XYZ file of C-alpha atoms in Angstrom:
668
model
C 0.000 0.000 0.000
C 2.876 2.366 0.747
C 4.085 2.023 -2.853
C 0.657 2.937 -4.244
C 0.412 6.011 -2.014
C 3.705 7.398 -3.333
C 3.466 7.258 -7.146
C 6.532 8.052 -9.256
C 8.844 7.551 -6.252
C 10.593 4.538 -7.782
C 10.975 6.203 -11.179
C 12.402 9.396 -9.647
C 14.899 7.441 -7.533
C 15.982 5.403 -10.552
C 16.480 8.524 -12.690
C 18.542 10.221 -9.973
C 20.690 7.120 -9.495
C 21.383 6.586 -13.195
C 21.851 10.296 -13.927
C 24.853 10.364 -11.603
C 26.658 7.707 -13.662
C 25.269 8.465 -17.152
C 28.407 10.264 -18.339
C 30.608 7.467 -17.035
C 28.428 4.934 -18.876
C 29.661 6.383 -22.170
C 33.200 7.193 -21.074
C 33.733 3.628 -19.820
C 32.961 2.229 -23.256
C 34.894 4.805 -25.278
C 38.032 4.384 -23.134
C 38.150 0.672 -23.998
C 38.880 1.485 -27.635
C 38.815 -1.460 -30.028
C 38.549 -3.912 -27.105
C 34.834 -3.105 -26.818
C 34.282 -4.838 -30.165
C 34.830 -8.303 -28.615
C 31.770 -8.245 -26.292
C 29.841 -6.326 -28.971
C 30.205 -8.999 -31.654
C 29.679 -11.768 -29.099
C 26.326 -10.355 -27.983
C 25.333 -9.421 -31.551
C 25.486 -13.022 -32.764
C 23.782 -14.253 -29.592
C 20.976 -11.732 -30.172
C 20.569 -11.769 -33.965
C 20.314 -15.527 -34.545
C 17.260 -16.116 -32.286
C 15.552 -13.045 -33.761
C 16.019 -14.428 -37.291
C 14.592 -17.785 -36.180
C 11.630 -16.111 -34.465
C 10.999 -14.105 -37.621
C 10.646 -17.296 -39.656
C 8.312 -18.707 -37.006
C 6.174 -15.557 -37.068
C 6.066 -15.571 -40.856
C 4.719 -19.107 -40.866
C 2.244 -18.575 -38.012
C 0.861 -15.269 -39.328
C 0.789 -16.224 -43.015
C 3.452 -13.647 -43.895
C 1.917 -10.681 -42.020
C 5.161 -10.467 -40.018
C 8.598 -11.772 -40.937
C 12.275 -11.634 -40.083
C 12.427 -8.043 -41.313
C 10.011 -6.924 -38.603
C 11.703 -8.873 -35.788
C 15.133 -7.498 -36.723
C 13.772 -3.950 -37.054
C 12.061 -4.131 -33.644
C 15.158 -5.527 -31.951
C 17.349 -2.820 -33.474
C 15.013 0.115 -32.732
C 14.247 -0.941 -29.151
C 17.895 -1.800 -28.513
C 19.066 1.630 -29.672
C 16.426 3.424 -27.578
C 17.237 1.401 -24.466
C 21.008 1.743 -24.823
C 20.649 5.554 -24.954
C 17.676 6.242 -22.660
C 17.301 3.028 -20.638
C 18.248 2.659 -17.013
C 20.265 -0.582 -16.998
C 22.530 -0.573 -20.096
C 23.623 -4.172 -19.524
C 20.087 -5.374 -20.356
C 19.767 -6.754 -23.907
C 16.434 -6.377 -25.699
C 14.974 -8.496 -28.479
C 11.847 -10.136 -29.840
C 11.426 -13.266 -27.707
C 9.381 -16.458 -27.894
C 6.585 -15.144 -25.585
C 6.018 -12.250 -28.001
C 5.849 -14.677 -30.926
C 3.298 -16.799 -29.047
C 1.122 -13.801 -28.165
C 1.184 -12.427 -31.726
C 0.290 -15.874 -33.049
C -2.790 -15.973 -30.821
C -3.741 -12.445 -31.842
C -3.550 -13.483 -35.501
C -5.614 -16.613 -34.874
C -8.289 -14.443 -33.279
C -8.235 -11.670 -35.891
C -8.312 -13.838 -39.023
C -11.530 -15.531 -37.874
C -13.363 -12.224 -37.411
C -14.871 -10.652 -40.552
C -14.609 -7.185 -38.952
C -10.844 -7.615 -38.561
C -9.316 -10.320 -40.746
C -5.730 -10.333 -41.918
C -6.101 -6.781 -43.231
C -6.635 -5.217 -39.783
C -4.598 -7.760 -37.793
C -1.631 -5.421 -37.225
C -3.958 -2.468 -36.527
C -5.737 -4.450 -33.816
C -2.355 -5.642 -32.468
C -1.470 -1.935 -32.314
C -4.394 -1.379 -29.943
C -3.234 -4.327 -27.836
C 0.203 -2.681 -27.613
C -1.423 0.642 -26.701
C -3.307 -0.919 -23.784
C -0.173 -2.846 -22.818
C 1.852 0.373 -22.735
C -0.754 2.055 -20.494
C -0.639 -0.884 -18.073
C 3.172 -0.841 -18.032
C 3.088 2.895 -17.294
C 0.801 2.237 -14.327
C 3.009 -0.597 -13.063
C 6.057 1.686 -13.176
C 4.304 4.726 -11.688
C 2.941 2.820 -8.690
C 6.273 1.136 -7.845
C 5.072 -2.424 -8.440
C 8.507 -3.706 -9.447
C 8.926 -4.954 -5.881
C 6.459 -7.688 -6.822
C 9.197 -9.358 -8.872
C 10.619 -10.742 -5.619
C 7.434 -12.821 -5.324
C 8.455 -14.760 -8.447
C 10.771 -17.345 -6.907
C 12.891 -20.034 -8.566
C 9.898 -22.323 -9.072
C 8.214 -19.759 -11.361
C 11.383 -18.919 -13.259
C 12.296 -22.544 -13.870
C 8.751 -23.459 -14.908
C 8.676 -20.571 -17.359
C 12.089 -21.518 -18.738
C 11.046 -25.143 -19.106
C 7.825 -24.137 -20.880
C 9.799 -22.049 -23.364
C 12.183 -24.993 -23.917
C 9.211 -27.306 -24.585
C 7.755 -24.771 -27.023
C 11.137 -24.555 -28.785
C 11.195 -28.336 -29.196
C 7.599 -28.270 -30.416
C 8.480 -25.620 -32.992
C 11.499 -27.634 -34.145
C 9.402 -30.789 -34.582
C 6.644 -28.919 -36.418
C 9.281 -27.307 -38.623
C 10.952 -30.588 -39.565
C 7.565 -32.155 -40.390
C 6.682 -29.143 -42.556
C 9.765 -29.824 -44.683
C 7.890 -32.806 -46.137
C 4.879 -30.686 -47.157
C 4.133 -27.895 -49.605
C 4.243 -24.481 -47.871
C 0.964 -22.623 -47.501
C -0.096 -20.502 -50.516
C 2.611 -22.012 -52.755
C 2.028 -23.509 -56.193
C 1.978 -27.271 -55.626
C 2.565 -27.880 -59.340
C 6.065 -26.403 -59.196
C 8.860 -28.912 -59.715
C 10.363 -28.541 -56.242
C 6.970 -29.432 -54.747
C 6.652 -32.757 -56.524
C 6.491 -35.710 -54.140
C 10.002 -36.990 -54.758
C 11.568 -33.577 -54.173
C 9.396 -32.956 -51.098
C 10.710 -36.244 -49.750
C 14.308 -35.285 -50.543
C 13.728 -31.875 -48.946
C 12.412 -33.568 -45.795
C 15.380 -35.923 -45.542
C 17.821 -33.048 -46.038
C 15.880 -31.144 -43.409
C 16.407 -33.945 -40.894
C 20.142 -34.049 -41.686
C 20.596 -30.276 -41.382
C 18.473 -30.030 -38.224
C 20.248 -32.774 -36.293
C 23.604 -31.762 -37.763
C 23.275 -28.230 -36.464
C 22.064 -29.388 -33.033
C 24.988 -31.781 -32.604
C 27.745 -29.469 -33.848
C 26.356 -26.413 -32.009
C 26.252 -28.258 -28.691
C 29.777 -29.597 -29.242
C 31.174 -26.158 -30.103
C 29.408 -24.558 -27.118
C 31.527 -26.746 -24.816
C 34.798 -26.074 -26.625
C 36.480 -24.508 -23.584
C 36.759 -27.960 -22.019
C 38.338 -29.497 -25.130
C 41.870 -30.878 -24.718
C 42.651 -29.757 -28.288
C 44.004 -26.462 -29.577
C 45.183 -23.344 -27.804
C 43.188 -21.447 -25.205
C 42.455 -18.643 -27.680
C 41.142 -21.109 -30.274
C 38.922 -22.931 -27.771
C 37.485 -19.638 -26.488
C 36.795 -18.471 -30.043
C 34.929 -21.683 -30.893
C 32.947 -21.556 -27.631
C 31.917 -17.926 -28.185
C 31.305 -17.932 -31.926
C 30.893 -21.627 -32.722
C 27.088 -21.541 -32.948
C 26.859 -18.805 -35.630
C 29.800 -20.494 -37.340
C 27.870 -23.782 -37.435
C 24.835 -21.973 -38.888
C 27.124 -20.573 -41.592
C 28.734 -23.956 -42.329
C 25.451 -25.869 -42.555
C 23.956 -23.120 -44.700
C 26.955 -23.406 -47.015
C 26.535 -27.198 -47.177
C 23.021 -26.615 -48.509
C 24.629 -25.378 -51.725
C 26.545 -28.638 -52.171
C 23.505 -30.503 -53.560
C 23.773 -31.639 -57.214
C 22.731 -29.220 -59.933
C 19.910 -31.528 -60.995
C 18.111 -30.769 -57.724
C 15.572 -27.908 -58.060
C 16.619 -24.554 -56.609
C 13.929 -24.746 -53.919
C 15.517 -27.833 -52.346
C 16.431 -27.521 -49.538
C 13.799 -24.926 -48.649
C 15.208 -21.617 -47.467
C 14.024 -18.791 -45.266
C 11.146 -16.877 -46.830
C 11.017 -13.175 -46.112
C 10.448 -10.044 -48.176
C 13.322 -7.615 -48.430
C 13.197 -4.481 -46.248
C 12.540 -2.285 -49.269
C 9.785 -4.473 -50.750
C 6.155 -3.230 -50.539
C 5.293 -6.221 -48.306
C 7.758 -4.891 -45.695
C 6.790 -1.227 -46.012
C 3.035 -1.383 -45.446
C 3.252 -1.917 -41.678
C 5.060 1.389 -41.078
C 1.745 3.167 -41.712
C -0.405 0.798 -39.637
C -1.377 3.727 -37.394
C -3.648 4.903 -40.220
C -5.597 1.630 -40.033
C -6.040 1.713 -36.243
C -8.986 4.081 -36.668
C -10.741 1.456 -38.809
C -10.835 -1.097 -35.994
C -14.402 -1.387 -34.595
C -14.765 0.135 -31.076
C -15.821 -3.219 -29.600
C -12.504 -4.769 -30.627
C -10.582 -1.734 -29.348
C -11.936 -2.357 -25.845
C -11.627 -6.134 -26.271
C -7.912 -5.612 -26.905
C -7.581 -4.825 -23.190
C -7.950 -8.531 -22.310
C -4.857 -9.786 -24.181
C -3.072 -6.566 -23.161
C -3.340 -7.599 -19.498
C -1.605 -10.886 -20.325
C 1.066 -9.201 -22.473
C 1.757 -6.535 -19.831
C 2.133 -9.143 -17.104
C 4.347 -11.256 -19.341
C 6.597 -8.333 -20.289
C 6.758 -7.143 -16.684
C 7.896 -10.589 -15.551
C 10.243 -11.338 -18.458
C 11.832 -7.874 -18.567
C 12.399 -7.667 -14.810
C 13.854 -11.180 -14.549
C 16.225 -10.520 -17.471
C 17.345 -7.296 -15.785
C 17.746 -9.152 -12.487
C 19.921 -11.816 -14.114
C 22.065 -9.164 -15.817
C 22.944 -7.605 -12.452
C 23.403 -10.598 -10.166
C 25.265 -9.841 -6.956
C 28.136 -12.113 -8.064
C 28.978 -9.546 -10.769
C 29.711 -6.888 -8.091
C 28.091 -4.062 -10.087
C 28.739 -0.541 -8.776
C 25.976 1.429 -10.510
C 22.391 1.323 -9.182
C 19.534 -0.623 -10.754
C 16.551 1.040 -12.452
C 13.684 -1.461 -12.499
C 10.820 1.075 -12.331
C 12.305 3.413 -14.928
C 13.101 0.527 -17.284
C 9.470 -0.652 -17.150
C 8.425 2.909 -18.043
C 10.795 2.916 -21.041
C 9.518 -0.552 -21.999
C 5.998 0.906 -22.120
C 7.199 3.671 -24.458
C 8.887 1.162 -26.778
C 5.851 -1.150 -26.741
C 3.623 1.764 -27.764
C 6.031 2.797 -30.519
C 6.257 -0.743 -31.926
C 2.472 -1.093 -31.911
C 2.006 2.170 -33.823
C 4.433 1.164 -36.587
C 3.296 -2.456 -36.848
C 6.278 -4.190 -35.246
C 6.267 -6.926 -32.581
C 7.637 -5.303 -29.378
C 10.983 -6.229 -27.873
C 11.743 -6.774 -24.186
C 14.614 -7.970 -22.019
C 15.818 -11.401 -23.101
C 17.589 -14.377 -21.560
C 20.290 -15.624 -21.711
C 21.671 -12.726 -23.762
C 21.485 -10.206 -20.888
C 23.675 -12.104 -18.358
C 25.907 -13.160 -21.276
C 26.470 -9.466 -21.999
C 27.419 -8.764 -18.385
C 29.752 -11.750 -18.302
C 31.549 -10.666 -21.477
C 32.063 -7.186 -20.020
C 33.415 -8.732 -16.804
C 36.055 -10.511 -18.902
C 36.890 -7.227 -20.653
C 37.229 -5.314 -17.365
C 39.428 -8.077 -15.955
C 41.753 -7.859 -18.948
C 42.076 -4.086 -18.598
C 42.757 -4.176 -14.839
C 45.202 -7.076 -15.145
C 47.166 -5.306 -17.859
C 47.497 -2.097 -15.811
C 48.447 -3.978 -12.627
C 51.156 -6.002 -14.362
C 52.540 -2.841 -15.998
C 52.689 -1.066 -12.634
C 54.450 -4.083 -11.069
C 57.064 -4.090 -13.850
C 57.659 -0.389 -13.349
C 58.249 -0.918 -9.628
C 60.574 -3.836 -10.358
C 62.814 -1.586 -12.425
C 63.090 0.708 -9.426
C 64.058 -2.231 -7.141
C 60.960 -1.756 -5.001
C 60.011 -4.134 -2.203
C 57.046 -6.495 -2.313
C 54.991 -4.193 -0.121
C 55.680 -1.245 -2.393
C 54.852 -3.272 -5.485
C 51.583 -4.485 -4.000
C 50.728 -0.966 -2.833
C 51.149 0.314 -6.380
C 48.984 -2.508 -7.768
C 46.252 -1.751 -5.231
C 46.409 1.924 -6.183
C 45.876 0.997 -9.859
C 42.870 -1.134 -8.912
C 41.336 1.730 -6.894
C 41.842 4.212 -9.748
C 40.286 1.908 -12.369
C 37.375 0.736 -10.216
C 36.590 3.876 -8.188
C 36.146 1.777 -5.047
C 36.934 3.036 -1.512
C 40.309 1.834 -0.225
C 38.924 -0.083 2.817
C 36.636 -2.144 0.570
C 39.454 -2.814 -1.902
C 41.811 -3.917 0.883
C 39.251 -6.464 2.018
C 38.547 -7.772 -1.492
C 42.230 -7.991 -2.411
C 43.288 -9.706 0.823
C 43.720 -13.121 -0.813
C 45.708 -11.565 -3.654
C 47.931 -9.757 -1.142
C 48.571 -12.900 0.902
C 49.485 -14.955 -2.175
C 51.607 -12.105 -3.521
C 53.579 -11.642 -0.312
C 54.223 -15.397 -0.017
C 55.573 -15.708 -3.562
C 59.272 -16.471 -3.798
C 60.134 -15.332 -7.331
C 59.906 -11.547 -7.020
C 61.523 -10.941 -10.411
C 59.060 -13.012 -12.464
C 56.224 -10.523 -12.969
C 54.789 -12.168 -16.087
C 54.823 -15.586 -14.416
C 54.465 -15.727 -10.635
C 52.802 -12.347 -10.007
C 50.479 -12.549 -13.009
C 49.422 -16.026 -11.896
C 48.303 -14.657 -8.522
C 46.426 -11.804 -10.209
C 44.543 -14.280 -12.415
C 43.617 -16.429 -9.421
C 42.527 -13.750 -6.928
C 41.435 -10.665 -8.879
C 37.824 -9.798 -7.855
C 35.065 -9.786 -10.466
C 34.463 -6.358 -11.971
C 32.220 -5.375 -14.885
C 32.839 -2.597 -17.372
C 29.428 -0.975 -16.967
C 28.841 1.112 -20.089
C 26.369 1.718 -22.935
C 28.605 1.547 -25.998
C 28.538 -2.239 -26.531
C 24.726 -2.358 -26.286
C 24.372 0.512 -28.751
C 26.858 -1.000 -31.211
C 25.271 -4.462 -31.165
C 21.832 -2.880 -31.735
C 23.215 -0.932 -34.696
C 24.678 -4.165 -36.076
C 21.258 -5.840 -35.784
C 19.791 -2.915 -37.721
C 22.561 -3.134 -40.315
C 21.811 -6.841 -40.781
C 18.555 -5.768 -42.459
C 20.704 -4.758 -45.409
C 22.043 -8.327 -45.461
C 18.569 -9.853 -45.885
C 19.416 -11.125 -49.403
C 22.145 -13.230 -47.737
C 20.079 -14.166 -44.666
C 17.370 -15.528 -46.976
C 19.861 -18.170 -48.113
C 19.715 -19.901 -44.702
C 17.804 -23.212 -44.980
C 14.719 -23.303 -42.773
C 15.814 -26.716 -41.473
C 18.918 -25.050 -40.012
C 16.622 -22.682 -38.104
C 14.605 -25.648 -36.792
C 17.869 -27.102 -35.554
C 18.644 -23.803 -33.878
C 15.298 -23.943 -32.050
C 16.176 -27.411 -30.757
C 19.656 -26.207 -29.773
C 18.217 -23.288 -27.757
C 15.930 -25.714 -25.924
C 18.684 -28.204 -25.060
C 21.219 -25.521 -24.160
C 18.788 -23.953 -21.666
C 18.417 -27.149 -19.607
C 21.774 -27.326 -17.739
C 21.465 -25.330 -14.523
C 17.682 -25.708 -14.430
C 17.109 -27.580 -11.157
C 13.644 -28.638 -12.292
C 15.245 -30.526 -15.190
C 17.937 -31.989 -12.941
C 15.306 -33.269 -10.516
C 13.339 -34.841 -13.377
C 16.463 -36.771 -14.363
C 17.025 -37.742 -10.730
C 13.609 -39.447 -10.653
C 14.814 -41.912 -13.295
C 17.966 -42.883 -11.392
C 17.628 -46.330 -9.841
C 17.896 -46.242 -6.007
C 21.020 -48.407 -5.989
C 22.665 -46.169 -8.593
C 22.107 -42.850 -6.840
C 25.612 -42.914 -5.415
C 26.679 -41.853 -8.928
C 24.996 -38.486 -8.310
C 27.201 -37.887 -5.267
C 30.370 -38.692 -7.196
C 29.841 -35.720 -9.508
C 29.067 -32.070 -8.808
C 25.463 -31.783 -7.663
C 22.974 -29.286 -6.267
C 22.900 -28.845 -2.505
C 19.301 -30.045 -2.146
C 20.455 -33.544 -3.129
C 22.066 -33.867 0.309
C 19.691 -31.771 2.400
C 16.206 -32.886 1.291
C 14.862 -36.468 1.532
C 14.317 -38.063 -1.849
C 10.550 -38.541 -1.402
C 10.100 -34.786 -0.945
C 12.282 -34.064 -3.964
C 10.069 -36.414 -5.963
C 6.851 -34.841 -4.658
C 8.006 -31.290 -5.420
C 9.186 -32.310 -8.892
C 5.918 -34.075 -9.709
C 3.988 -30.964 -8.654
C 6.108 -28.838 -11.003
C 5.710 -31.347 -13.814
C 1.915 -31.426 -13.504
C 1.858 -27.628 -13.425
C 4.069 -27.552 -16.541
C 1.654 -29.874 -18.351
C -1.232 -27.569 -17.410
C 0.630 -24.494 -18.692
C 1.558 -26.294 -21.912
C -2.026 -27.478 -22.324
C -3.286 -23.889 -22.091
C -1.101 -22.949 -25.086
C -3.003 -25.481 -27.210
C -6.385 -23.835 -26.627
C -7.126 -22.094 -29.966
C -8.079 -18.579 -28.776
C -7.994 -18.806 -24.983
C -4.340 -19.875 -25.272
C -3.491 -16.188 -25.015
C -4.123 -16.626 -21.278
C -1.077 -18.901 -20.893
C 0.764 -16.391 -18.614
C -2.128 -16.562 -16.117
C -0.954 -19.808 -14.390
C 2.387 -18.153 -13.617
C 0.649 -15.269 -11.845
C -1.464 -17.748 -9.869
C 1.737 -19.523 -8.860
C 2.594 -16.604 -6.568
C -0.377 -17.390 -4.315
C 0.177 -21.146 -4.590
C 3.809 -20.753 -3.503
C 2.999 -18.456 -0.574
C -0.143 -20.063 0.827
C -0.551 -23.655 -0.388
C 2.896 -25.266 -0.771
C 3.988 -24.443 2.825
C 1.084 -26.594 4.054
C 2.467 -29.672 2.284
C 6.254 -29.187 2.468
C 8.553 -28.621 5.428
C 9.781 -24.976 5.395
C 13.439 -26.045 5.284
C 12.818 -28.412 2.377
C 10.815 -25.788 0.521
C 13.585 -23.256 1.072
C 16.191 -25.634 -0.380
C 14.083 -26.672 -3.378
C 13.025 -23.102 -4.134
C 16.259 -21.340 -3.180
C 17.102 -17.996 -4.752
C 20.643 -19.052 -5.684
C 22.088 -22.143 -7.308
C 24.313 -23.819 -4.703
C 26.456 -26.651 -6.014
C 28.530 -29.154 -4.051
C 31.622 -30.769 -5.631
C 31.566 -34.520 -6.095
C 33.394 -36.943 -3.844
C 34.256 -40.426 -5.039
C 35.271 -41.608 -1.564
C 31.993 -41.351 0.266
C 29.704 -38.597 1.399
C 26.775 -38.028 3.675
C 23.725 -38.095 1.449
C 20.439 -37.304 3.119
C 18.135 -37.137 0.128
C 19.361 -40.338 -1.446
C 18.281 -42.350 1.553
C 14.975 -42.896 3.273
C 15.388 -40.617 6.282
C 17.108 -37.485 7.479
C 19.285 -39.126 10.117
C 20.578 -41.943 7.963
C 24.035 -41.879 6.477
C 24.806 -42.949 2.974
C 28.343 -43.702 1.918
C 29.207 -44.875 -1.530
C 31.762 -47.179 0.048
C 28.928 -49.341 1.328
C 28.882 -51.820 -1.502
C 25.741 -53.530 -0.223
C 23.709 -50.552 -1.413
C 25.410 -50.244 -4.792
C 24.387 -51.705 -8.117
C 27.725 -52.492 -9.778
C 27.847 -55.381 -12.211
C 30.924 -57.363 -13.213
C 30.420 -56.225 -16.799
C 30.563 -52.597 -15.723
C 33.855 -53.163 -13.920
C 35.212 -55.015 -16.942
C 34.239 -52.145 -19.233
C 36.159 -49.737 -17.017
C 39.398 -51.729 -17.101
C 39.402 -52.633 -20.818
C 39.617 -50.567 -23.985
C 37.078 -50.698 -26.818
C 39.501 -53.072 -28.600
C 39.355 -55.477 -25.675
C 42.842 -54.696 -24.345
C 43.339 -54.710 -20.597
C 44.308 -51.282 -19.245
C 47.549 -51.368 -17.256
C 47.111 -48.798 -14.503
C 50.284 -47.560 -12.878
C 51.651 -44.514 -11.097
C 52.534 -41.377 -13.015
C 55.718 -41.091 -15.060
C 57.442 -38.899 -12.482
C 56.501 -41.159 -9.580
C 57.951 -44.171 -11.355
C 61.383 -42.611 -11.299
C 61.004 -41.499 -7.701
C 60.282 -45.070 -6.616
C 63.160 -46.764 -8.495
C 66.460 -47.134 -6.625
C 69.737 -48.756 -7.810
C 69.861 -51.172 -4.895
C 66.447 -52.513 -5.865
C 68.030 -54.175 -8.907
C 70.345 -56.242 -6.673
C 67.525 -57.588 -4.544
C 66.193 -60.999 -5.566
C 62.610 -60.891 -6.771
C 59.954 -63.112 -5.298
C 59.058 -65.867 -7.625
């Protein structure tokens, strides 16, 4: 109630907080020089590829009313506005899957109404955006952003899992469509003959699964034993767009006898075609929408506003996690206000609105943390070398390094001294004082605190690149649609690691006598603190709720209400779940952070993997393990059937061999 009685308070506080650091937001990016291009290109590819895929999905679902041109234009325009006027510059905006779903439902409703139809679909969507903007303004004015704390892990993970399921559904529907003639196409054309449709479908399966496999492999390149560190990092950061490029190029390797439409490629008008220009004047058609439908647009607007409020705030929250040690204040209320402005603008020019997106936003922050670390490390090493030339002591060298850190981070000295304590201790214990590039740099890498280069330049540049990619539409149209279906599947699979809901689903399928395997690897803390039966009960509740949410999306028109179950989950979490679950168990299963415990192959206390809280489970107790002789045999033999000879390391062999041992008689 206090928030409602003091309207505009949150917005005013946010503006004051961000105004104080606005100049530094630009200076911090400009001072980086060419180094800022690394996080810029990284985020650009991470942002542009999903938007292209969503554009193809929208084109198919709305019968060409919207396409990749509109999704790219919206992402670019909203990104530029937010990077200049927004509160949190680390937040990345883009057209996301929830927007695609909502616009699909709006089209399904409009095309079945003679007063609207396809002709007034975008005009009516403009009224939905207008109502949505008004609701977002009210949410920002009356300081309702504090409600976001009510959305706990259970809601976030359910929403993420629903999006993953919808991605998989879209990938499956896309692959199946490769075997059919596209809507409104001439079925008598050569490429739509049965044999070529069949070939197109088989190629679609190859390209889809090929992209999924290679993208997932490249995403984990940092753990490869092959290549240099720079090469592995490059593949991990840019491997996915590289795989899209490679598989798109392979589509041109088909024989010349194959029709040009096989494999099928992305269909989208060019930005300068009449089909892409008509929506810019959609505001003229908004007056033709019947008054009844103007007021009816308020119903979907409530769902869209709630969805954007949730999605935008969570993305902003993830971009400024406490582990990133951000120095500048947040601006949740002001950012919702700016989101309302952008939603209104997009509705008036016939574009699907953009909002904060995951995982691009925390990816952006992480890339800037790497950049800031490189800059600080370079300056600290240079200062250490300078002191070395002057024959300075360790204390003097460390004092100079700390001074550099304070100057570059603008942090009070007492706080810096506390954060750099581990670095100081390791530095003072080091023996090789002359090896700055080796010993000292090693300690800096190990103990330098996380700092983020908080600035607006990278967000602005990546948004401009998204806008510039509109000029590359003739090239983008060469991407096979099956590659985009593979990208949908990749996004779904890549979002699962770290989702505790998914990890608990997998845990349900682990045989009781094989659960010791979970303890041997890194695992979430709830595995050891919550009895297994309560883990199972909580997971089954989430699964049933997920099925309900997914079922709502299948309702032809009422599916637009699919965000409603997530709002109801707030009350269920606060008032109903505590009656069925112990508070400590509920706290562990719905914890705000992701706490992970390293594995231990030599035994561990495991509460949840046993029947009761006071029991002890050790993986050394072979009576409770399910280990077959065949499994042991597989571990000690190669795939060729050779027995593995396990011995001590090469160095230890020489340590254990003594000359007198050769004179001793060996036991027969």
